[in-house]
């Protein structure tokens, strides 16, 4: 669908406005100070309005994607890269979700960050973060996507480390950046393989080239899996999930944004965006499904015993992203994206709720809370709504998407994944209500908990709005076979392409299926069971949980330490890198450059200086040059096949030159 | 070979550079103790060279002169632009500093003579002419490194650079002589004929020595060891300039020699380049990892970036030929803006990593600029360094050679490897409290202007990428 110039400008403005706000705040933040929030919110309202406009345009166009592009980099014979915008149903929904959640977070942050010495800078980076994510969503090709992909990572680095007075925040920022960059490197290699084989980086172009057989076999699978590794890094999937819990060191509203709409959603979005490519490789699809399923289960177990409320929610995100990956991997495209969309609202709400508690009592620690229900009723009820939605209890938003995923796994005969998913439902309900019960019920365990209060008005507004959405956002995607006189708008609007649907049914036997009441009842009962167990252990018989933890102390520690992933990476990669760094350092300082430090000290005249040079580094350098020439000669000789001749000649040359050098005596 | 008016037109950039050089030098004799005038004159000279190259490029001027020994084409003019623009910013950055030493005319003269040598170099098509132009650019650079008489490391660095540089020059000259002996001519076109008849061992040895000499000039491993000493000792503006302008010109002429002079020997020299490139990248980045001194770190970083450019050389085969040449051109420009900027910030803030602590709070403008430079050196999009790496990797991917794929893999691995040390600075600036007292940020307005201008250029590189890509794809050697 083509657009008028005005329409194109409006669509371009969606990511451009927050980018502009970033520039303004970065340059003039010093003068704006706390007024920065009004500039930012003003800009974000426009972004949201334009995003809704884009959604309207796509809907009124009958789901036809909007796309336009301008030429950008022209390699001559080598090819060309355009720069453009591509908005289909999937992208339009993402735009609205991202700009909406970002607006909520920015509304909330004003009071939360009050008095922060870098208030304007915080808002500046928050806007660049949002702009990058919006730019990523509308990218029509891999190169453009990669640009914004990296920007998202850079901004998260700055935001996670925002409270750098804490050493742990600096370390967490560094860790997030480096771990995700491992994934980014893999993504980049995947992109280059696609480009080298097909001559294009556009999602559509690569998909068509693969269908036409320009790229196939194991190389194709490798490229798709490499792209997925990029998604693993960004979406914190096993085995690159270690950065996300540490990222809790950032301000809590940032966590809400990272976990709900930007950054971690980028990985899932990437797989969905390139779904036409993924479906052509059954191996890659299964990799996605099993990595997702395993991550969902693994992260849920890690969340069971955490004492830090933000970390419970953080592991919950890892787990829920695993769900989405699982759904995409088994061909339940709409269900996966539906879950991403619902998750954005209730997860943002959970974080804002946690933020309110932290705001009120300045502690993350669940064991220091207790009895907050009476002191913070609004926070309590919104958290319960979000928790129920996360646990997938009928008829809240989370139920519809979670049930769709679990049912797809069952109906399409992925029974192992189905088992993982169902077990995760139980664990999810348990850990989130464990946290809620520990924080809100019983007796206050500290003085701070006794004095806690609901946050001021402006901060509650986003919470109430998000709570309404946590209940109702899923109602746009109620399956028609459920029996209500409603259409399944979401699945109609965010559907896999015709090609993807055909391939899925041909290779996986994935067929559309109706709503299964039996499965829904089972998954809701499992969820209620989790809540019930949490009630028994933390409200009815609180002593029991302590004795269980003592009895299974080994298991408890295993879960609490996140299955010892950090310890493992620390012992292998981090120590290895440090050792390598030390080794080169020794070589630099004491090996070749021994002369440098020595010469710098205590030399009076040039004569002395020359004398020292002669015995110092330079002669080594000269010898080194000659040796290197010899090495190069060997390489060339080996390549050209004239090894012996060249070796002999080179040796003679080296001897000649060395004697010249010696004769000169420097 | 008659000397026509056209010959003079072709030589305009060089003549302009030499003219201003003489002017600045004379000024030093007749108007002593003046700092602002020589600097202004030198800046004007760089701009005039830049302008004349732009005019020649816009007019589509091209041709061979002096019996084919001197050539003007889009490729040469492009590099003249890079060199003269770098010189302009360097002169601005050095204006106050050289005035402080009282030797402004001399320092500016040295800069201009490096410019003259470098822009002459990229137009040379004759091996002996190439050698002369290289020396014209290199000899003043020894003096530039040793120029700071207030610091001992400066003369030490200059001395080391001089001694090793002379050895490297003799290696290079020996290589040239051997090639001349094989082909009976120093003209690249005739050298190409000789090389097309099969590779004799002597020709191969000539190639090896030639490549070794050039590897030294561009501080590629294992010939890089002078770089940290020289750059650490040199005045900051000199280190900035030498790591960018003459290096870009040297890469350009090496490209010309290899592609025009010995295309038939491509299998041999691409293999050597692949070997050197991998070694250079790893050496540069691994050694930079633990540097506490920012200047020394940047010196090793410049070694690593030479490795990335050499990776494009390794890709100069098969269908990647055109993209490979473009990669060298794009990388040179992208590297110029980000590296000059990073060095100039060192000039402002100092070379101790600790002096960057909390810079975001005390000097947000400088901190943001340095952040942009560091992110660009890592290769984060959409900053300039990303496009350089992108071109290199695209060229490698097109080449269709397994060895080059390995090189490209090394490029990717190295860009991850380089994150910690560049972001160590960012971390200090953004995530540390300012140290005791105000950080010693000083420097002239011209220097700060250079930093900001280069930061904007680095950050908005993606905007000019379109026209730039069109320029280099039309101006490539092949």
CSV table of N, CA and C in Angstrom, one decimal, chain A residues 26 30 72-78 81 121 143 146-147 150-151 154 157-158 161 164-165 170-171 173-174 177 181 185 188-189 192 195-196 580-582 584-585 587-589 593 595-596 599-600 603 609-610 613 618 621-622 624-625 628-629 631-633 635-636 639-640 645-646 649-650 657 666, chain B residues 152 155-156 159-160 163-164 167-168 171 174 201 204-205 208-209 211-212 216 222-223 225 229 267-268 271-272 275-276 286-287 290-291 296 300 322-323 326 360-361 364 368 378 380-382 386-387 390-391 393-394 397-398 412 415-416 419-420 423 426-427 430-433 462 465-466 469 473:
chain,number,residue,atom,x,y,z
A,26,UNK,N,19.4,15.8,25.7
A,26,UNK,CA,20.8,15.6,25.9
A,26,UNK,C,21.5,16.9,25.9
A,30,UNK,N,20.5,20.2,31.1
A,30,UNK,CA,21.0,20.9,32.2
A,30,UNK,C,20.1,22.1,32.6
A,72,UNK,N,19.7,4.0,-0.3
A,72,UNK,CA,20.6,4.5,0.8
A,72,UNK,C,22.1,4.2,0.4
A,73,UNK,N,22.5,3.0,0.6
A,73,UNK,CA,23.9,2.7,0.2
A,73,UNK,C,23.9,1.9,-1.1
A,74,UNK,N,24.7,2.4,-2.0
A,74,UNK,CA,24.8,1.8,-3.3
A,74,UNK,C,26.2,1.3,-3.5
A,75,UNK,N,26.4,-0.1,-3.6
A,75,UNK,CA,27.7,-0.6,-3.7
A,75,UNK,C,28.1,-0.7,-5.2
A,76,UNK,N,27.4,-0.1,-6.1
A,76,UNK,CA,27.8,-0.3,-7.5
A,76,UNK,C,27.4,-1.8,-7.9
A,77,UNK,N,28.4,-2.5,-8.4
A,77,UNK,CA,28.2,-3.9,-8.8
A,77,UNK,C,27.8,-4.7,-7.6
A,78,UNK,N,28.2,-4.4,-6.4
A,78,UNK,CA,28.1,-5.2,-5.3
A,78,UNK,C,26.6,-5.3,-4.8
A,81,UNK,N,21.6,-1.2,-0.7
A,81,UNK,CA,20.7,-1.3,0.5
A,81,UNK,C,19.8,-0.1,0.5
A,121,UNK,N,18.9,13.4,31.9
A,121,UNK,CA,19.7,12.4,31.2
A,121,UNK,C,18.9,11.1,31.1
A,143,UNK,N,19.7,-5.0,7.7
A,143,UNK,CA,20.8,-4.0,8.0
A,143,UNK,C,20.2,-2.9,8.9
A,146,UNK,N,19.4,-4.2,12.2
A,146,UNK,CA,20.6,-4.4,13.0
A,146,UNK,C,21.1,-3.0,13.7
A,147,UNK,N,21.0,-2.0,12.9
A,147,UNK,CA,21.3,-0.6,13.4
A,147,UNK,C,20.6,-0.3,14.7
A,150,UNK,N,21.3,-2.7,17.8
A,150,UNK,CA,22.5,-2.3,18.5
A,150,UNK,C,22.2,-1.0,19.4
A,151,UNK,N,21.4,-0.1,18.8
A,151,UNK,CA,21.1,1.1,19.6
A,151,UNK,C,20.3,0.7,20.8
A,154,UNK,N,22.7,-0.5,23.4
A,154,UNK,CA,23.5,0.6,23.9
A,154,UNK,C,22.7,1.4,25.0
A,157,UNK,N,22.2,-0.4,28.2
A,157,UNK,CA,23.5,-0.3,28.9
A,157,UNK,C,23.5,0.9,29.8
A,158,UNK,N,23.1,2.0,29.1
A,158,UNK,CA,23.2,3.3,29.8
A,158,UNK,C,22.1,3.3,30.9
A,161,UNK,N,22.8,1.0,34.0
A,161,UNK,CA,23.9,1.6,34.8
A,161,UNK,C,23.6,2.9,35.3
A,164,UNK,N,24.9,4.5,38.9
A,164,UNK,CA,26.2,4.0,38.9
A,164,UNK,C,26.9,4.1,40.2
A,165,UNK,N,26.3,4.8,41.2
A,165,UNK,CA,27.0,4.9,42.5
A,165,UNK,C,27.1,3.5,43.1
A,170,UNK,N,26.9,-0.8,37.8
A,170,UNK,CA,27.9,-0.7,36.7
A,170,UNK,C,28.2,-2.1,36.2
A,171,UNK,N,28.4,-3.0,37.1
A,171,UNK,CA,28.7,-4.4,36.6
A,171,UNK,C,27.6,-5.0,35.8
A,173,UNK,N,25.4,-3.4,34.0
A,173,UNK,CA,25.3,-2.8,32.7
A,173,UNK,C,26.3,-3.4,31.8
A,174,UNK,N,27.5,-3.5,32.3
A,174,UNK,CA,28.6,-4.1,31.5
A,174,UNK,C,28.2,-5.5,31.0
A,177,UNK,N,25.6,-5.6,28.4
A,177,UNK,CA,26.1,-5.2,27.1
A,177,UNK,C,26.9,-6.3,26.4
A,181,UNK,N,25.9,-8.7,23.3
A,181,UNK,CA,26.8,-8.5,22.1
A,181,UNK,C,27.3,-9.8,21.5
A,185,UNK,N,26.7,-10.5,17.6
A,185,UNK,CA,27.8,-10.9,16.6
A,185,UNK,C,27.2,-12.1,15.8
A,188,UNK,N,24.8,-10.9,13.3
A,188,UNK,CA,25.4,-10.2,12.2
A,188,UNK,C,26.0,-11.2,11.2
A,189,UNK,N,26.6,-12.2,11.7
A,189,UNK,CA,27.2,-13.2,10.8
A,189,UNK,C,26.0,-13.9,10.0
A,192,UNK,N,25.0,-11.6,7.2
A,192,UNK,CA,26.0,-11.6,6.1
A,192,UNK,C,25.9,-12.8,5.3
A,195,UNK,N,23.1,-12.4,3.0
A,195,UNK,CA,23.3,-11.4,2.0
A,195,UNK,C,24.3,-12.0,0.9
A,196,UNK,N,25.3,-12.7,1.4
A,196,UNK,CA,26.3,-13.2,0.5
A,196,UNK,C,25.6,-14.2,-0.5
A,580,UNK,N,43.9,-13.8,29.6
A,580,UNK,CA,44.4,-13.4,28.3
A,580,UNK,C,44.9,-11.9,28.4
A,581,UNK,N,44.1,-11.1,29.0
A,581,UNK,CA,44.4,-9.7,29.2
A,581,UNK,C,45.7,-9.5,29.9
A,582,UNK,N,45.8,-10.3,31.1
A,582,UNK,CA,47.0,-10.2,31.9
A,582,UNK,C,48.3,-10.6,31.0
A,584,UNK,N,48.8,-10.5,27.8
A,584,UNK,CA,49.2,-9.5,26.8
A,584,UNK,C,49.9,-8.3,27.5
A,585,UNK,N,49.3,-8.0,28.7
A,585,UNK,CA,49.9,-6.9,29.4
A,585,UNK,C,51.3,-7.1,29.8
A,587,UNK,N,53.4,-9.0,28.3
A,587,UNK,CA,54.2,-9.0,27.1
A,587,UNK,C,54.5,-7.5,26.7
A,588,UNK,N,53.4,-6.7,26.8
A,588,UNK,CA,53.6,-5.3,26.4
A,588,UNK,C,54.6,-4.6,27.2
A,589,UNK,N,54.4,-4.8,28.5
A,589,UNK,CA,55.3,-4.0,29.4
A,589,UNK,C,56.7,-4.5,29.6
A,593,UNK,N,58.7,-4.0,25.1
A,593,UNK,CA,58.8,-2.6,25.4
A,593,UNK,C,59.6,-2.3,26.6
A,595,UNK,N,62.4,-1.3,27.1
A,595,UNK,CA,63.1,-0.1,27.0
A,595,UNK,C,62.4,1.2,27.3
A,596,UNK,N,61.1,1.1,27.1
A,596,UNK,CA,60.3,2.4,27.2
A,596,UNK,C,60.3,3.0,28.5
A,599,UNK,N,63.8,4.1,29.6
A,599,UNK,CA,64.4,5.2,29.0
A,599,UNK,C,63.7,6.5,29.5
A,600,UNK,N,62.4,6.4,29.8
A,600,UNK,CA,61.7,7.6,30.3
A,600,UNK,C,62.3,8.2,31.5
A,603,UNK,N,67.2,10.1,32.2
A,603,UNK,CA,68.2,10.3,31.2
A,603,UNK,C,68.5,11.8,31.1
A,609,UNK,N,70.9,9.2,26.2
A,609,UNK,CA,69.7,8.7,25.6
A,609,UNK,C,70.0,7.6,24.5
A,610,UNK,N,70.9,8.0,23.6
A,610,UNK,CA,71.2,7.1,22.6
A,610,UNK,C,71.8,5.8,23.1
A,613,UNK,N,69.2,3.7,24.3
A,613,UNK,CA,68.4,3.1,23.2
A,613,UNK,C,69.1,1.9,22.7
A,618,UNK,N,65.2,-0.7,20.8
A,618,UNK,CA,65.2,-0.5,19.4
A,618,UNK,C,65.9,-1.6,18.6
A,621,UNK,N,63.7,-4.2,18.2
A,621,UNK,CA,62.7,-3.9,17.1
A,621,UNK,C,63.3,-4.2,15.7
A,622,UNK,N,64.5,-3.8,15.5
A,622,UNK,CA,65.1,-4.0,14.2
A,622,UNK,C,65.2,-5.4,13.9
A,624,UNK,N,63.4,-7.6,15.0
A,624,UNK,CA,62.0,-8.1,14.9
A,624,UNK,C,61.5,-7.9,13.5
A,625,UNK,N,61.8,-6.7,12.9
A,625,UNK,CA,61.4,-6.4,11.6
A,625,UNK,C,61.9,-7.5,10.6
A,628,UNK,N,60.2,-10.7,11.0
A,628,UNK,CA,58.9,-10.7,10.4
A,628,UNK,C,58.9,-10.8,8.9
A,629,UNK,N,59.9,-10.2,8.3
A,629,UNK,CA,60.0,-10.3,6.9
A,629,UNK,C,60.2,-11.8,6.5
A,631,UNK,N,59.1,-14.4,8.2
A,631,UNK,CA,57.9,-15.1,8.4
A,631,UNK,C,56.9,-14.9,7.2
A,632,UNK,N,56.9,-13.6,6.8
A,632,UNK,CA,56.0,-13.3,5.6
A,632,UNK,C,56.5,-14.1,4.4
A,633,UNK,N,57.8,-14.1,4.2
A,633,UNK,CA,58.4,-14.9,3.1
A,633,UNK,C,57.9,-16.3,3.1
A,635,UNK,N,55.2,-17.5,4.4
A,635,UNK,CA,53.8,-17.5,4.1
A,635,UNK,C,53.6,-17.4,2.5
A,636,UNK,N,54.3,-16.4,1.9
A,636,UNK,CA,54.1,-16.3,0.5
A,636,UNK,C,54.6,-17.5,-0.2
A,639,UNK,N,52.2,-20.3,-0.1
A,639,UNK,CA,51.1,-20.0,-1.0
A,639,UNK,C,51.4,-20.3,-2.4
A,640,UNK,N,52.5,-19.7,-2.8
A,640,UNK,CA,52.9,-19.7,-4.2
A,640,UNK,C,53.5,-21.1,-4.6
A,645,UNK,N,62.7,-22.3,-2.8
A,645,UNK,CA,63.5,-21.2,-3.5
A,645,UNK,C,63.3,-19.9,-2.6
A,646,UNK,N,62.1,-19.6,-2.4
A,646,UNK,CA,61.9,-18.4,-1.7
A,646,UNK,C,62.5,-18.4,-0.3
A,649,UNK,N,66.2,-17.7,-0.7
A,649,UNK,CA,66.4,-16.3,-1.1
A,649,UNK,C,66.1,-15.4,0.1
A,650,UNK,N,65.0,-15.6,0.8
A,650,UNK,CA,64.6,-14.8,1.9
A,650,UNK,C,65.7,-14.9,3.0
A,657,UNK,N,70.5,-8.1,5.2
A,657,UNK,CA,70.0,-6.9,5.9
A,657,UNK,C,70.4,-6.8,7.4
A,666,UNK,N,73.5,1.3,14.6
A,666,UNK,CA,72.4,2.2,15.1
A,666,UNK,C,72.9,3.4,15.7
B,152,UNK,N,60.0,14.0,27.7
B,152,UNK,CA,61.1,13.1,27.2
B,152,UNK,C,60.6,12.0,26.3
B,155,UNK,N,60.8,12.8,22.4
B,155,UNK,CA,62.0,12.5,21.6
B,155,UNK,C,62.4,11.1,21.6
B,156,UNK,N,62.1,10.4,22.6
B,156,UNK,CA,62.3,8.9,22.7
B,156,UNK,C,61.5,8.2,21.6
B,159,UNK,N,62.8,9.0,18.2
B,159,UNK,CA,64.0,8.3,17.8
B,159,UNK,C,63.7,6.9,17.4
B,160,UNK,N,62.9,6.2,18.2
B,160,UNK,CA,62.6,4.8,17.9
B,160,UNK,C,61.9,4.7,16.5
B,163,UNK,N,64.5,5.3,13.7
B,163,UNK,CA,65.4,4.2,13.5
B,163,UNK,C,64.7,3.0,12.8
B,164,UNK,N,63.6,2.6,13.4
B,164,UNK,CA,62.9,1.5,12.8
B,164,UNK,C,62.3,1.9,11.5
B,167,UNK,N,64.9,1.4,8.8
B,167,UNK,CA,65.1,0.0,8.4
B,167,UNK,C,63.9,-0.4,7.5
B,168,UNK,N,62.7,0.0,7.9
B,168,UNK,CA,61.5,-0.4,7.1
B,168,UNK,C,61.6,0.2,5.7
B,171,UNK,N,63.9,-1.8,3.6
B,171,UNK,CA,63.3,-3.1,3.2
B,171,UNK,C,62.4,-2.8,2.0
B,174,UNK,N,64.3,-2.1,-1.1
B,174,UNK,CA,64.9,-3.3,-1.6
B,174,UNK,C,63.9,-4.1,-2.4
B,201,UNK,N,60.9,-16.6,-8.3
B,201,UNK,CA,61.2,-16.4,-6.8
B,201,UNK,C,61.6,-15.0,-6.5
B,204,UNK,N,58.7,-12.8,-6.2
B,204,UNK,CA,58.0,-13.1,-5.0
B,204,UNK,C,58.7,-12.4,-3.8
B,205,UNK,N,60.0,-12.5,-3.8
B,205,UNK,CA,60.8,-11.9,-2.7
B,205,UNK,C,60.6,-10.4,-2.7
B,208,UNK,N,57.3,-9.7,-1.2
B,208,UNK,CA,57.3,-9.9,0.3
B,208,UNK,C,57.9,-8.7,0.9
B,209,UNK,N,59.1,-8.2,0.4
B,209,UNK,CA,59.7,-7.1,1.0
B,209,UNK,C,58.9,-5.8,0.9
B,211,UNK,N,55.6,-5.7,0.6
B,211,UNK,CA,54.5,-5.7,1.5
B,211,UNK,C,54.9,-5.5,3.0
B,212,UNK,N,56.1,-6.0,3.3
B,212,UNK,CA,56.7,-5.8,4.7
B,212,UNK,C,56.9,-4.3,4.9
B,216,UNK,N,54.8,-2.0,7.7
B,216,UNK,CA,55.4,-1.2,8.8
B,216,UNK,C,54.7,0.2,8.7
B,222,UNK,N,53.2,-8.1,12.1
B,222,UNK,CA,54.1,-7.9,13.2
B,222,UNK,C,55.1,-6.8,13.1
B,223,UNK,N,54.7,-5.7,12.4
B,223,UNK,CA,55.6,-4.6,12.2
B,223,UNK,C,55.0,-3.3,13.0
B,225,UNK,N,55.2,-2.5,16.3
B,225,UNK,CA,55.7,-2.2,17.7
B,225,UNK,C,56.1,-0.8,17.9
B,229,UNK,N,54.8,3.3,21.1
B,229,UNK,CA,55.8,4.2,21.6
B,229,UNK,C,55.7,5.6,20.9
B,267,UNK,N,46.5,-14.2,-5.9
B,267,UNK,CA,46.4,-15.3,-4.9
B,267,UNK,C,47.5,-15.2,-3.8
B,268,UNK,N,48.7,-14.8,-4.2
B,268,UNK,CA,49.8,-14.8,-3.2
B,268,UNK,C,49.5,-13.6,-2.3
B,271,UNK,N,46.6,-13.9,0.2
B,271,UNK,CA,46.9,-14.8,1.3
B,271,UNK,C,47.7,-14.1,2.4
B,272,UNK,N,48.7,-13.3,1.9
B,272,UNK,CA,49.6,-12.6,2.9
B,272,UNK,C,48.8,-11.6,3.6
B,275,UNK,N,46.7,-13.2,6.3
B,275,UNK,CA,47.5,-13.6,7.4
B,275,UNK,C,47.8,-12.3,8.3
B,276,UNK,N,48.3,-11.3,7.6
B,276,UNK,CA,48.6,-10.0,8.4
B,276,UNK,C,47.4,-9.5,9.0
B,286,UNK,N,44.1,-7.3,21.6
B,286,UNK,CA,44.5,-7.9,22.9
B,286,UNK,C,45.4,-7.0,23.7
B,287,UNK,N,46.3,-6.3,23.0
B,287,UNK,CA,47.2,-5.5,23.7
B,287,UNK,C,46.5,-4.2,24.2
B,290,UNK,N,44.4,-4.2,28.2
B,290,UNK,CA,44.8,-3.9,29.6
B,290,UNK,C,45.5,-2.5,29.7
B,291,UNK,N,45.4,-1.7,28.7
B,291,UNK,CA,46.1,-0.4,28.8
B,291,UNK,C,45.4,0.5,29.8
B,296,UNK,N,48.0,5.3,24.8
B,296,UNK,CA,48.6,4.0,24.4
B,296,UNK,C,47.5,3.0,23.9
B,300,UNK,N,47.2,1.2,20.2
B,300,UNK,CA,46.9,-0.2,19.9
B,300,UNK,C,45.6,-0.3,19.1
B,322,UNK,N,35.4,-5.0,-6.4
B,322,UNK,CA,34.9,-3.7,-6.4
B,322,UNK,C,34.5,-3.3,-5.0
B,323,UNK,N,33.8,-4.2,-4.3
B,323,UNK,CA,33.4,-3.9,-2.9
B,323,UNK,C,34.6,-3.7,-2.0
B,326,UNK,N,36.0,-0.3,-2.4
B,326,UNK,CA,35.1,0.6,-1.7
B,326,UNK,C,35.3,0.6,-0.2
B,360,UNK,N,30.8,13.1,32.4
B,360,UNK,CA,29.4,13.4,31.9
B,360,UNK,C,28.8,14.5,32.8
B,361,UNK,N,29.2,14.5,34.0
B,361,UNK,CA,28.7,15.5,34.9
B,361,UNK,C,29.4,16.8,34.8
B,364,UNK,N,29.6,17.7,30.0
B,364,UNK,CA,28.7,16.7,29.3
B,364,UNK,C,29.0,16.7,27.8
B,368,UNK,N,29.9,13.3,26.0
B,368,UNK,CA,29.0,12.7,24.9
B,368,UNK,C,29.8,12.5,23.6
B,378,UNK,N,34.1,1.0,18.3
B,378,UNK,CA,33.6,-0.4,18.5
B,378,UNK,C,32.9,-0.9,17.3
B,380,UNK,N,29.6,0.3,16.6
B,380,UNK,CA,28.2,0.3,16.8
B,380,UNK,C,27.4,1.1,15.7
B,381,UNK,N,26.4,0.6,15.2
B,381,UNK,CA,25.6,1.4,14.3
B,381,UNK,C,24.8,2.4,15.1
B,382,UNK,N,24.4,3.5,14.5
B,382,UNK,CA,24.6,3.9,13.1
B,382,UNK,C,25.9,4.8,12.9
B,386,UNK,N,30.8,1.7,12.1
B,386,UNK,CA,29.9,0.6,11.7
B,386,UNK,C,30.0,0.4,10.2
B,387,UNK,N,29.9,1.5,9.4
B,387,UNK,CA,29.8,1.4,8.0
B,387,UNK,C,31.2,0.9,7.4
B,390,UNK,N,31.1,-2.7,8.1
B,390,UNK,CA,30.0,-3.3,7.2
B,390,UNK,C,30.6,-3.6,5.8
B,391,UNK,N,31.3,-2.6,5.3
B,391,UNK,CA,31.8,-2.7,3.9
B,391,UNK,C,32.9,-3.8,3.9
B,393,UNK,N,33.1,-6.4,5.8
B,393,UNK,CA,32.5,-7.7,6.0
B,393,UNK,C,31.7,-8.1,4.7
B,394,UNK,N,31.1,-7.1,4.1
B,394,UNK,CA,30.3,-7.4,2.9
B,394,UNK,C,31.3,-7.9,1.8
B,397,UNK,N,32.4,-11.3,2.5
B,397,UNK,CA,31.3,-12.3,2.2
B,397,UNK,C,31.2,-12.6,0.7
B,398,UNK,N,31.5,-11.5,-0.1
B,398,UNK,CA,31.3,-11.7,-1.5
B,398,UNK,C,32.5,-12.5,-2.2
B,412,UNK,N,34.6,-10.1,13.1
B,412,UNK,CA,33.5,-10.1,14.0
B,412,UNK,C,33.9,-10.4,15.4
B,415,UNK,N,35.5,-7.4,16.9
B,415,UNK,CA,34.7,-6.3,17.3
B,415,UNK,C,34.1,-6.6,18.7
B,416,UNK,N,33.8,-7.8,19.0
B,416,UNK,CA,33.3,-8.1,20.3
B,416,UNK,C,34.5,-7.9,21.4
B,419,UNK,N,35.2,-4.4,22.7
B,419,UNK,CA,34.2,-3.7,23.5
B,419,UNK,C,34.7,-3.3,24.9
B,420,UNK,N,35.3,-4.2,25.7
B,420,UNK,CA,35.7,-3.8,27.0
B,420,UNK,C,36.6,-2.6,27.1
B,423,UNK,N,34.7,0.6,26.0
B,423,UNK,CA,33.7,1.0,27.0
B,423,UNK,C,34.2,1.2,28.4
B,426,UNK,N,34.0,4.8,28.4
B,426,UNK,CA,32.6,5.2,28.5
B,426,UNK,C,32.2,5.0,30.0
B,427,UNK,N,32.5,3.9,30.5
B,427,UNK,CA,32.1,3.6,31.9
B,427,UNK,C,32.7,4.6,32.9
B,430,UNK,N,30.7,7.9,32.2
B,430,UNK,CA,29.3,8.0,32.5
B,430,UNK,C,28.9,7.4,33.9
B,431,UNK,N,29.7,6.4,34.3
B,431,UNK,CA,29.3,5.7,35.5
B,431,UNK,C,30.3,5.9,36.7
B,432,UNK,N,31.1,6.9,36.7
B,432,UNK,CA,31.9,7.1,37.8
B,432,UNK,C,31.7,8.5,38.4
B,433,UNK,N,32.0,8.6,39.7
B,433,UNK,CA,31.9,10.0,40.2
B,433,UNK,C,33.2,10.7,39.8
B,462,UNK,N,25.7,8.3,8.9
B,462,UNK,CA,24.7,7.5,8.1
B,462,UNK,C,24.0,8.4,7.1
B,465,UNK,N,26.1,8.7,4.1
B,465,UNK,CA,26.5,7.4,3.6
B,465,UNK,C,26.0,7.3,2.2
B,466,UNK,N,24.8,7.7,1.9
B,466,UNK,CA,24.3,7.5,0.5
B,466,UNK,C,25.2,8.2,-0.5
B,469,UNK,N,28.6,6.6,-0.6
B,469,UNK,CA,28.7,5.3,-1.3
B,469,UNK,C,28.6,5.5,-2.8
B,473,UNK,N,31.7,4.2,-5.2
B,473,UNK,CA,31.4,3.2,-6.2
B,473,UNK,C,31.7,3.7,-7.6
